[in-house]
């Protein structure tokens, strides 16, 4: 065995010397560092044969020795949680910035288009935008309304309202994004049906969320209505058969992100089972329009019959009612305007919806009170 000490400025240099003189099979016996005016390092290395000997490079490595390894690749920098959050924040800000630049460009394009409009139509656009009517829908109204006075007539065509009784199908299924108010609205609708002297049952398909069953069970108990919890949509048909004596059965569903496919796979068996159901899509009056737009692309795959707009009491303006109508092309069946069961639900006429959009909100009375009138 040959043992030798190598001195160099850095460990890297010392190891290179060891490797050059003793080869790959050298083992490191010890290392040391000398500080001072001329700092240096020392590496004592050994190899199991004499230099120059054509010995096998497979030297026996004593258990106490550390074989030379290539200097490890520097580990990729590990980001701290805080740095990740900071990056995410920066990315969000960047996206918002890009979004506002896009909006500015869009505004300057539409602004130029608006400038070319006659003054009366420009007033129409301004009037509708202040009330939360989406630009593209406001422009549609602008095609037929030459001035503000002509807005109600021009808008009426775009607002469909479901008047009268439910369409005669016994089962009514409420679908919609998470937390939109499906369970609360099922209870409100059930209460309204009881008031109209109908025999009612409630079915819950929502066994996903903790507490969901308890929530609907309490409502059913208070109203004295039978409740069935059905974990699988395939079982709804048999369940409805058990309630053949009822006039209407309201079906509550699990809230799912509409931008995913879970809601579709859960509900598909219900539609495939061939039971005649009326489908109510619930959307919130406070939802962002882009979200609604994307959500509708998903929900449109279901046979939606009508729309219920919830949480209108939380909306600052009511343009959303027109936007929802125009986006989905489905009649609005009811508006819900508070958390109280059974009270906070309204079955509006078209005139009422138009009145809310045009006369209430920022330009008129307090929004929360408007849906009550
Ligand atoms: N302000 C207001 N709150 C409402 C209205 N409708 C429901 N809520 C409230 O919204 C929250 C969610 O209501 P839920 O009925 O549980 O909503 P959901 O769609 O069944 O929720 P998931 O089953 O979790 O998807 C509750 O706090 C309700 O009281 C409404 O019209 N106005
Ligand atoms: Mg619910």
Short mmCIF file of C-alpha atoms and ligand atoms in Angstrom, two decimals:
data_model
loop_
_atom_site.label_atom_id
_atom_site.label_comp_id
_atom_site.label_asym_id
_atom_site.label_seq_id
_atom_site.Cartn_x
_atom_site.Cartn_y
_atom_site.Cartn_z
CA UNK A 1 0.00 0.00 0.00
CA UNK A 2 1.23 3.45 -0.82
CA UNK A 3 0.20 6.41 1.33
CA UNK A 4 0.84 9.99 0.38
CA UNK A 5 -0.31 13.44 1.50
CA UNK A 6 -1.30 15.95 -1.18
CA UNK A 7 -1.38 19.69 -0.61
CA UNK A 8 -3.29 22.17 -2.72
CA UNK A 9 -5.26 25.38 -2.47
CA UNK A 10 -8.63 23.67 -2.67
CA UNK A 11 -10.02 20.19 -2.07
CA UNK A 12 -10.93 19.99 -5.75
CA UNK A 13 -7.30 20.55 -6.73
CA UNK A 14 -6.01 18.13 -4.08
CA UNK A 15 -8.39 15.40 -5.23
CA UNK A 16 -7.32 15.98 -8.84
CA UNK A 17 -3.68 15.44 -7.76
CA UNK A 18 -4.64 12.25 -5.91
CA UNK A 19 -6.49 10.95 -8.91
CA UNK A 20 -3.68 11.81 -11.30
CA UNK A 21 -1.00 10.13 -9.19
CA UNK A 22 -2.84 7.23 -7.61
CA UNK A 23 -5.67 6.58 -10.01
CA UNK A 24 -9.40 5.99 -9.53
CA UNK A 25 -8.91 3.39 -6.80
CA UNK A 26 -7.18 5.60 -4.31
CA UNK A 27 -8.94 6.00 -0.99
CA UNK A 28 -8.96 9.10 1.14
CA UNK A 29 -7.56 8.52 4.61
CA UNK A 30 -7.92 12.00 6.03
CA UNK A 31 -8.39 15.61 5.07
CA UNK A 32 -7.30 18.82 6.75
CA UNK A 33 -7.45 22.55 6.22
CA UNK A 34 -4.75 25.10 6.99
CA UNK A 35 -5.99 28.63 7.56
CA UNK A 36 -3.84 31.75 7.67
CA UNK A 37 -2.19 34.03 5.14
CA UNK A 38 -1.74 31.18 2.69
CA UNK A 39 -4.64 28.82 3.27
CA UNK A 40 -4.27 25.33 1.92
CA UNK A 41 -5.79 21.89 2.22
CA UNK A 42 -4.23 18.51 2.83
CA UNK A 43 -5.54 15.20 1.61
CA UNK A 44 -3.90 11.97 2.73
CA UNK A 45 -4.63 9.20 0.24
CA UNK A 46 -3.68 5.57 -0.13
CA UNK A 47 -3.63 3.04 -2.89
CA UNK A 48 -3.19 -0.69 -2.59
CA UNK A 49 -0.21 -1.02 -4.94
CA UNK A 50 3.03 0.74 -5.61
CA UNK A 51 3.00 3.50 -8.20
CA UNK A 52 4.23 2.23 -11.54
CA UNK A 53 3.22 -1.34 -10.68
CA UNK A 54 0.81 -2.90 -13.12
CA UNK A 55 -1.36 -3.88 -10.26
CA UNK A 56 -5.02 -4.52 -10.41
CA UNK A 57 -6.86 -1.27 -10.03
CA UNK A 58 -9.33 -3.08 -7.81
CA UNK A 59 -7.71 -2.09 -4.54
CA UNK A 60 -9.17 -3.39 -1.33
CA UNK A 61 -10.84 -0.48 0.33
CA UNK A 62 -10.55 -0.55 4.09
CA UNK A 63 -13.86 -0.13 5.82
CA UNK A 64 -12.69 3.05 7.54
CA UNK A 65 -11.64 4.75 4.34
CA UNK A 66 -13.71 6.88 2.05
CA UNK A 67 -13.42 6.00 -1.64
CA UNK A 68 -12.83 8.88 -3.93
CA UNK A 69 -15.91 9.91 -5.77
CA UNK A 70 -16.28 12.36 -8.53
CA UNK A 71 -17.20 15.67 -7.02
CA UNK A 72 -21.00 15.51 -6.75
CA UNK A 73 -23.00 17.58 -9.19
CA UNK A 74 -24.18 20.65 -7.33
CA UNK A 75 -27.70 19.90 -6.07
CA UNK A 76 -30.39 21.96 -7.76
CA UNK A 77 -31.32 24.86 -5.52
CA UNK A 78 -34.18 23.89 -3.25
CA UNK A 79 -36.87 26.54 -3.19
CA UNK A 80 -38.14 27.45 0.20
CA UNK A 81 -41.90 27.49 0.74
CA UNK A 82 -41.76 31.26 1.03
CA UNK A 83 -39.95 31.58 -2.30
CA UNK A 84 -42.55 29.35 -3.97
CA UNK A 85 -45.35 31.50 -2.58
CA UNK A 86 -43.54 34.61 -3.76
CA UNK A 87 -43.17 33.13 -7.25
CA UNK A 88 -46.84 32.17 -7.33
CA UNK A 89 -47.75 35.66 -6.24
CA UNK A 90 -45.56 37.18 -8.94
CA UNK A 91 -47.12 34.87 -11.52
CA UNK A 92 -50.64 35.85 -10.43
CA UNK A 93 -49.69 39.52 -10.63
CA UNK A 94 -48.16 38.93 -14.04
CA UNK A 95 -51.32 37.19 -15.26
CA UNK A 96 -53.46 40.05 -13.92
CA UNK A 97 -51.17 42.53 -15.65
CA UNK A 98 -51.48 40.65 -18.96
CA UNK A 99 -55.26 40.48 -18.41
CA UNK A 100 -55.53 44.21 -17.88
CA UNK A 101 -53.35 44.93 -20.92
CA UNK A 102 -55.66 42.69 -22.95
CA UNK A 103 -58.67 44.53 -21.52
CA UNK A 104 -57.09 47.89 -22.37
CA UNK A 105 -56.52 46.75 -25.94
CA UNK A 106 -60.09 45.42 -26.11
CA UNK A 107 -61.37 48.68 -24.61
CA UNK A 108 -59.52 50.76 -27.14
CA UNK A 109 -60.91 48.56 -29.93
CA UNK A 110 -64.48 48.68 -28.61
CA UNK A 111 -63.94 52.33 -27.64
CA UNK A 112 -63.18 53.12 -31.27
CA UNK A 113 -66.30 51.17 -32.31
CA UNK A 114 -68.34 53.01 -29.69
CA UNK A 115 -67.08 56.37 -30.93
CA UNK A 116 -68.50 55.58 -34.34
CA UNK A 117 -71.99 54.92 -32.85
CA UNK A 118 -74.68 57.60 -32.84
CA UNK A 119 -74.96 59.43 -29.50
CA UNK A 120 -78.23 57.66 -28.56
CA UNK A 121 -76.67 54.21 -28.92
CA UNK A 122 -73.61 55.30 -26.98
CA UNK A 123 -75.95 56.24 -24.14
CA UNK A 124 -77.54 52.78 -24.37
CA UNK A 125 -74.17 51.09 -24.04
CA UNK A 126 -73.12 53.24 -21.11
CA UNK A 127 -76.48 52.74 -19.36
CA UNK A 128 -76.28 48.95 -19.66
CA UNK A 129 -72.61 48.62 -18.72
CA UNK A 130 -73.16 50.55 -15.49
CA UNK A 131 -75.87 48.01 -14.67
CA UNK A 132 -73.54 45.07 -15.20
CA UNK A 133 -74.76 43.96 -18.60
CA UNK A 134 -71.82 42.38 -20.36
CA UNK A 135 -70.35 44.40 -23.26
CA UNK A 136 -71.15 41.79 -25.92
CA UNK A 137 -74.79 41.49 -24.76
CA UNK A 138 -75.11 45.26 -24.40
CA UNK A 139 -73.97 45.63 -28.02
CA UNK A 140 -76.64 43.13 -29.05
CA UNK A 141 -79.28 45.28 -27.35
CA UNK A 142 -77.74 48.33 -28.97
CA UNK A 143 -78.56 46.89 -32.38
CA UNK A 144 -82.26 47.44 -31.74
CA UNK A 145 -82.32 50.21 -29.12
CA UNK A 146 -81.53 53.63 -30.54
CA UNK A 147 -81.77 55.39 -27.21
CA UNK A 148 -82.19 54.64 -23.51
CA UNK A 149 -86.00 54.74 -23.72
CA UNK A 150 -86.00 51.88 -26.19
CA UNK A 151 -83.94 49.59 -23.95
CA UNK A 152 -86.80 47.74 -22.16
CA UNK A 153 -88.39 46.69 -25.44
CA UNK A 154 -85.04 45.70 -26.95
CA UNK A 155 -84.06 43.75 -23.84
CA UNK A 156 -87.35 41.94 -23.38
CA UNK A 157 -86.56 39.56 -26.22
CA UNK A 158 -83.40 38.44 -24.45
CA UNK A 159 -85.00 37.71 -21.06
CA UNK A 160 -87.04 34.55 -20.86
CA UNK A 161 -88.82 33.80 -17.63
CA UNK A 162 -90.43 30.56 -16.71
CA UNK A 163 -93.93 31.45 -15.62
CA UNK A 164 -96.49 29.03 -14.28
CA UNK A 165 -96.10 25.54 -12.90
CA UNK A 166 -93.21 23.14 -13.28
CA UNK A 167 -93.28 21.37 -16.62
CA UNK A 168 -95.29 18.38 -15.45
CA UNK A 169 -92.32 16.12 -14.83
CA UNK A 170 -92.42 14.68 -11.39
CA UNK A 171 -88.73 14.86 -10.57
CA UNK A 172 -86.85 18.15 -10.42
CA UNK A 173 -83.08 17.91 -10.16
CA UNK A 174 -81.02 20.91 -9.06
CA UNK A 175 -77.47 21.11 -10.37
CA UNK A 176 -74.85 23.80 -10.10
CA UNK A 177 -71.41 24.80 -8.89
CA UNK A 178 -70.30 24.18 -5.30
CA UNK A 179 -71.99 26.30 -2.69
CA UNK A 180 -74.30 28.04 -5.12
CA UNK A 181 -77.32 27.27 -2.92
CA UNK A 182 -78.70 23.98 -4.27
CA UNK A 183 -79.66 22.41 -0.94
CA UNK A 184 -81.13 25.65 0.43
CA UNK A 185 -83.10 26.13 -2.79
CA UNK A 186 -84.39 22.54 -2.74
CA UNK A 187 -85.82 23.34 0.71
CA UNK A 188 -87.31 26.62 -0.53
CA UNK A 189 -88.88 24.92 -3.57
CA UNK A 190 -90.20 22.08 -1.44
CA UNK A 191 -91.77 24.59 0.94
CA UNK A 192 -93.35 26.49 -1.98
CA UNK A 193 -94.77 23.22 -3.36
CA UNK A 194 -96.17 22.27 0.04
CA UNK A 195 -97.79 25.70 0.21
CA UNK A 196 -99.39 24.95 -3.16
CA UNK A 197 -100.83 21.79 -1.52
CA UNK A 198 -98.58 19.38 -3.37
CA UNK A 199 -97.31 16.09 -1.99
CA UNK A 200 -93.56 16.39 -1.86
CA UNK A 201 -90.46 14.25 -1.27
CA UNK A 202 -86.79 15.14 -1.28
CA UNK A 203 -84.02 12.93 -2.60
CA UNK A 204 -80.37 13.68 -1.87
CA UNK A 205 -77.64 12.42 -4.15
CA UNK A 206 -75.09 14.29 -2.08
CA UNK A 207 -73.26 11.83 0.12
CA UNK A 208 -69.93 13.41 -0.81
CA UNK A 209 -69.71 16.46 1.44
CA UNK A 210 -69.48 15.99 5.20
CA UNK A 211 -72.65 17.38 6.76
CA UNK A 212 -74.57 17.54 3.48
CA UNK A 213 -77.09 14.88 4.48
CA UNK A 214 -77.58 16.41 7.90
CA UNK A 215 -78.33 19.80 6.29
CA UNK A 216 -81.06 18.45 4.02
CA UNK A 217 -82.37 16.09 6.73
CA UNK A 218 -83.07 19.04 9.02
CA UNK A 219 -84.97 20.89 6.28
CA UNK A 220 -86.99 17.76 5.44
CA UNK A 221 -87.79 17.18 9.11
CA UNK A 222 -88.94 20.76 9.68
CA UNK A 223 -91.23 20.57 6.65
CA UNK A 224 -92.44 17.05 7.45
CA UNK A 225 -91.31 15.82 4.05
CA UNK A 226 -89.86 12.33 3.44
CA UNK A 227 -86.17 12.31 2.58
CA UNK A 228 -84.29 9.58 0.78
CA UNK A 229 -80.52 9.55 0.51
CA UNK A 230 -79.46 7.81 -2.67
CA UNK A 231 -75.71 7.30 -3.04
CA UNK A 232 -75.86 6.40 -6.73
CA UNK A 233 -77.82 8.19 -9.46
CA UNK A 234 -78.72 4.79 -10.95
CA UNK A 235 -80.96 4.20 -7.95
CA UNK A 236 -83.10 7.31 -8.49
CA UNK A 237 -85.50 5.48 -10.80
CA UNK A 238 -86.39 2.91 -8.13
CA UNK A 239 -86.53 5.66 -5.54
CA UNK A 240 -89.02 7.66 -7.61
CA UNK A 241 -91.13 4.54 -8.02
CA UNK A 242 -91.38 4.39 -4.22
CA UNK A 243 -92.73 7.94 -4.31
CA UNK A 244 -95.27 7.37 -7.02
CA UNK A 245 -97.88 8.98 -4.77
CA UNK A 246 -96.01 12.33 -4.70
CA UNK A 247 -96.74 15.25 -6.98
CA UNK A 248 -93.14 16.40 -7.09
CA UNK A 249 -89.78 15.04 -5.93
CA UNK A 250 -86.88 17.46 -5.57
CA UNK A 251 -83.42 15.98 -6.10
CA UNK A 252 -80.43 17.67 -4.48
CA UNK A 253 -77.04 16.95 -6.04
CA UNK A 254 -73.40 17.18 -5.00
CA UNK A 255 -71.70 20.49 -5.63
CA UNK A 256 -68.80 19.92 -8.00
CA UNK A 257 -66.42 22.15 -9.84
CA UNK A 258 -68.15 22.55 -13.21
CA UNK A 259 -64.80 22.99 -14.88
CA UNK A 260 -64.08 19.32 -14.13
CA UNK A 261 -65.96 16.24 -15.27
CA UNK A 262 -66.99 14.76 -11.88
CA UNK A 263 -70.49 16.24 -11.93
CA UNK A 264 -71.10 14.85 -15.39
CA UNK A 265 -70.01 11.32 -14.56
CA UNK A 266 -72.10 11.41 -11.38
CA UNK A 267 -75.25 12.64 -13.07
CA UNK A 268 -75.01 10.78 -16.38
CA UNK A 269 -76.53 7.57 -14.94
CA UNK A 270 -79.59 9.56 -13.84
CA UNK A 271 -80.27 10.72 -17.39
CA UNK A 272 -79.34 7.36 -18.87
CA UNK A 273 -81.84 5.61 -16.58
CA UNK A 274 -84.59 7.23 -18.61
CA UNK A 275 -86.51 8.80 -15.70
CA UNK A 276 -88.28 11.97 -16.79
CA UNK A 277 -86.56 14.73 -14.83
CA UNK A 278 -86.65 18.46 -15.10
CA UNK A 279 -83.17 19.96 -14.71
CA UNK A 280 -82.68 23.30 -12.98
CA UNK A 281 -79.25 24.87 -13.25
CA UNK A 282 -78.46 27.17 -10.35
CA UNK A 283 -76.01 30.01 -10.86
CA UNK A 284 -75.06 32.77 -8.49
CA UNK A 285 -75.79 36.40 -9.35
CA UNK A 286 -72.38 37.23 -7.89
CA UNK A 287 -70.40 34.85 -10.11
CA UNK A 288 -67.74 36.19 -12.37
CA UNK A 289 -69.00 36.18 -15.99
CA UNK A 290 -65.96 34.32 -17.33
CA UNK A 291 -66.57 31.56 -14.78
CA UNK A 292 -70.24 31.38 -15.81
CA UNK A 293 -69.24 31.25 -19.42
CA UNK A 294 -66.90 28.31 -18.86
CA UNK A 295 -69.32 26.60 -16.46
CA UNK A 296 -72.14 26.86 -18.99
CA UNK A 297 -70.01 25.08 -21.57
CA UNK A 298 -69.97 22.12 -19.15
CA UNK A 299 -73.58 22.29 -17.97
CA UNK A 300 -74.89 22.65 -21.50
CA UNK A 301 -74.08 18.95 -21.84
CA UNK A 302 -76.99 18.27 -19.48
CA UNK A 303 -80.59 18.70 -20.63
CA UNK A 304 -81.01 21.97 -18.68
CA UNK A 305 -84.63 23.18 -18.71
CA UNK A 306 -84.34 26.40 -16.78
CA UNK A 307 -82.08 28.49 -14.59
CA UNK A 308 -82.40 29.60 -10.98
CA UNK A 309 -80.34 32.63 -10.04
CA UNK A 310 -79.24 32.54 -6.41
CA UNK A 311 -77.78 35.12 -4.02
CA UNK A 312 -79.27 38.11 -5.84
CA UNK A 313 -79.30 39.79 -2.42
CA UNK A 314 -75.49 39.82 -2.56
CA UNK A 315 -75.26 41.34 -6.04
CA UNK A 316 -74.34 44.99 -6.38
CA UNK A 317 -76.24 45.22 -9.67
CA UNK A 318 -78.49 42.95 -11.66
CA UNK A 319 -77.02 42.88 -15.16
CA UNK A 320 -76.11 39.26 -14.35
CA UNK A 321 -79.78 38.32 -14.81
CA UNK A 322 -79.61 39.43 -18.43
CA UNK A 323 -76.14 37.93 -18.91
CA UNK A 324 -77.27 34.53 -17.62
CA UNK A 325 -80.38 34.59 -19.78
CA UNK A 326 -78.45 35.58 -22.88
CA UNK A 327 -75.61 33.15 -22.19
CA UNK A 328 -77.70 30.06 -21.48
CA UNK A 329 -80.75 30.86 -23.59
CA UNK A 330 -82.84 29.22 -20.85
CA UNK A 331 -85.73 30.77 -18.96
CA UNK A 332 -85.14 32.03 -15.43
CA UNK A 333 -87.43 30.07 -13.11
CA UNK A 334 -86.72 31.82 -9.81
CA UNK A 335 -84.41 34.12 -7.95
CA UNK A 336 -83.25 33.47 -4.42
CA UNK A 337 -82.46 36.44 -2.28
CA UNK A 338 -81.34 35.32 1.14
CA UNK A 339 -80.56 32.44 3.44
CA UNK A 340 -83.98 32.16 5.04
CA UNK A 341 -85.97 29.04 4.29
CA UNK A 342 -88.69 29.09 3.08
CA UNK A 343 -88.95 32.83 2.56
CA UNK A 344 -86.16 34.04 0.33
CA UNK A 345 -87.28 32.93 -3.11
CA UNK A 346 -89.12 34.85 -5.82
CA UNK A 347 -90.79 33.57 -9.00
CA UNK A 348 -90.43 36.70 -11.12
CA UNK A 349 -92.21 37.91 -14.20
CA UNK A 350 -90.21 39.17 -17.15
CA UNK A 351 -91.21 42.73 -16.23
CA UNK A 352 -89.86 42.28 -12.75
CA UNK A 353 -86.51 41.01 -14.05
CA UNK A 354 -86.26 43.93 -16.46
CA UNK A 355 -87.22 46.38 -13.71
CA UNK A 356 -84.52 44.98 -11.45
CA UNK A 357 -81.83 45.22 -14.12
CA UNK A 358 -82.74 48.68 -15.32
CA UNK A 359 -84.07 50.49 -12.27
CA UNK A 360 -82.40 48.86 -9.29
CA UNK A 361 -78.75 48.44 -8.40
CA UNK A 362 -76.27 51.30 -8.39
CA UNK A 363 -78.66 53.73 -10.07
CA UNK A 364 -81.69 52.86 -7.96
CA UNK A 365 -82.70 51.38 -4.65
CA UNK A 366 -80.57 49.03 -2.56
CA UNK A 367 -80.20 45.76 -4.50
CA UNK A 368 -80.99 43.42 -1.61
CA UNK A 369 -84.43 44.93 -1.23
CA UNK A 370 -85.19 44.99 -4.94
CA UNK A 371 -85.93 41.29 -5.39
CA UNK A 372 -88.53 41.48 -2.62
CA UNK A 373 -90.66 44.00 -4.44
N1 LIG B 1 -77.06 35.43 0.65
C1 LIG B 1 -77.56 34.29 0.22
N2 LIG B 1 -77.04 33.15 0.66
C2 LIG B 1 -77.58 32.00 0.20
C3 LIG B 1 -78.64 31.96 -0.72
N3 LIG B 1 -78.92 30.66 -1.00
C4 LIG B 1 -78.07 29.92 -0.26
N4 LIG B 1 -77.27 30.72 0.46
C5 LIG B 1 -76.19 30.35 1.38
O1 LIG B 1 -75.13 29.80 0.63
C6 LIG B 1 -74.46 28.80 1.40
C7 LIG B 1 -74.41 27.51 0.62
O2 LIG B 1 -75.74 27.04 0.44
P1 LIG B 1 -76.05 25.52 0.12
O3 LIG B 1 -77.52 25.42 -0.08
O4 LIG B 1 -75.44 24.62 1.12
O5 LIG B 1 -75.28 25.40 -1.25
P2 LIG B 1 -75.06 24.06 -2.10
O6 LIG B 1 -75.07 24.46 -3.53
O7 LIG B 1 -76.02 23.02 -1.69
O8 LIG B 1 -73.61 23.67 -1.62
P3 LIG B 1 -72.84 22.31 -1.97
O9 LIG B 1 -73.80 21.20 -1.75
O10 LIG B 1 -71.68 22.31 -1.03
O11 LIG B 1 -72.40 22.44 -3.39
C8 LIG B 1 -75.25 28.67 2.70
O12 LIG B 1 -74.63 29.45 3.67
C9 LIG B 1 -76.61 29.24 2.34
O13 LIG B 1 -77.28 29.78 3.47
C10 LIG B 1 -79.17 33.21 -1.18
O14 LIG B 1 -80.07 33.30 -1.99
N5 LIG B 1 -78.60 34.33 -0.67
MG1 LIG B 2 -75.70 21.07 -1.02
#
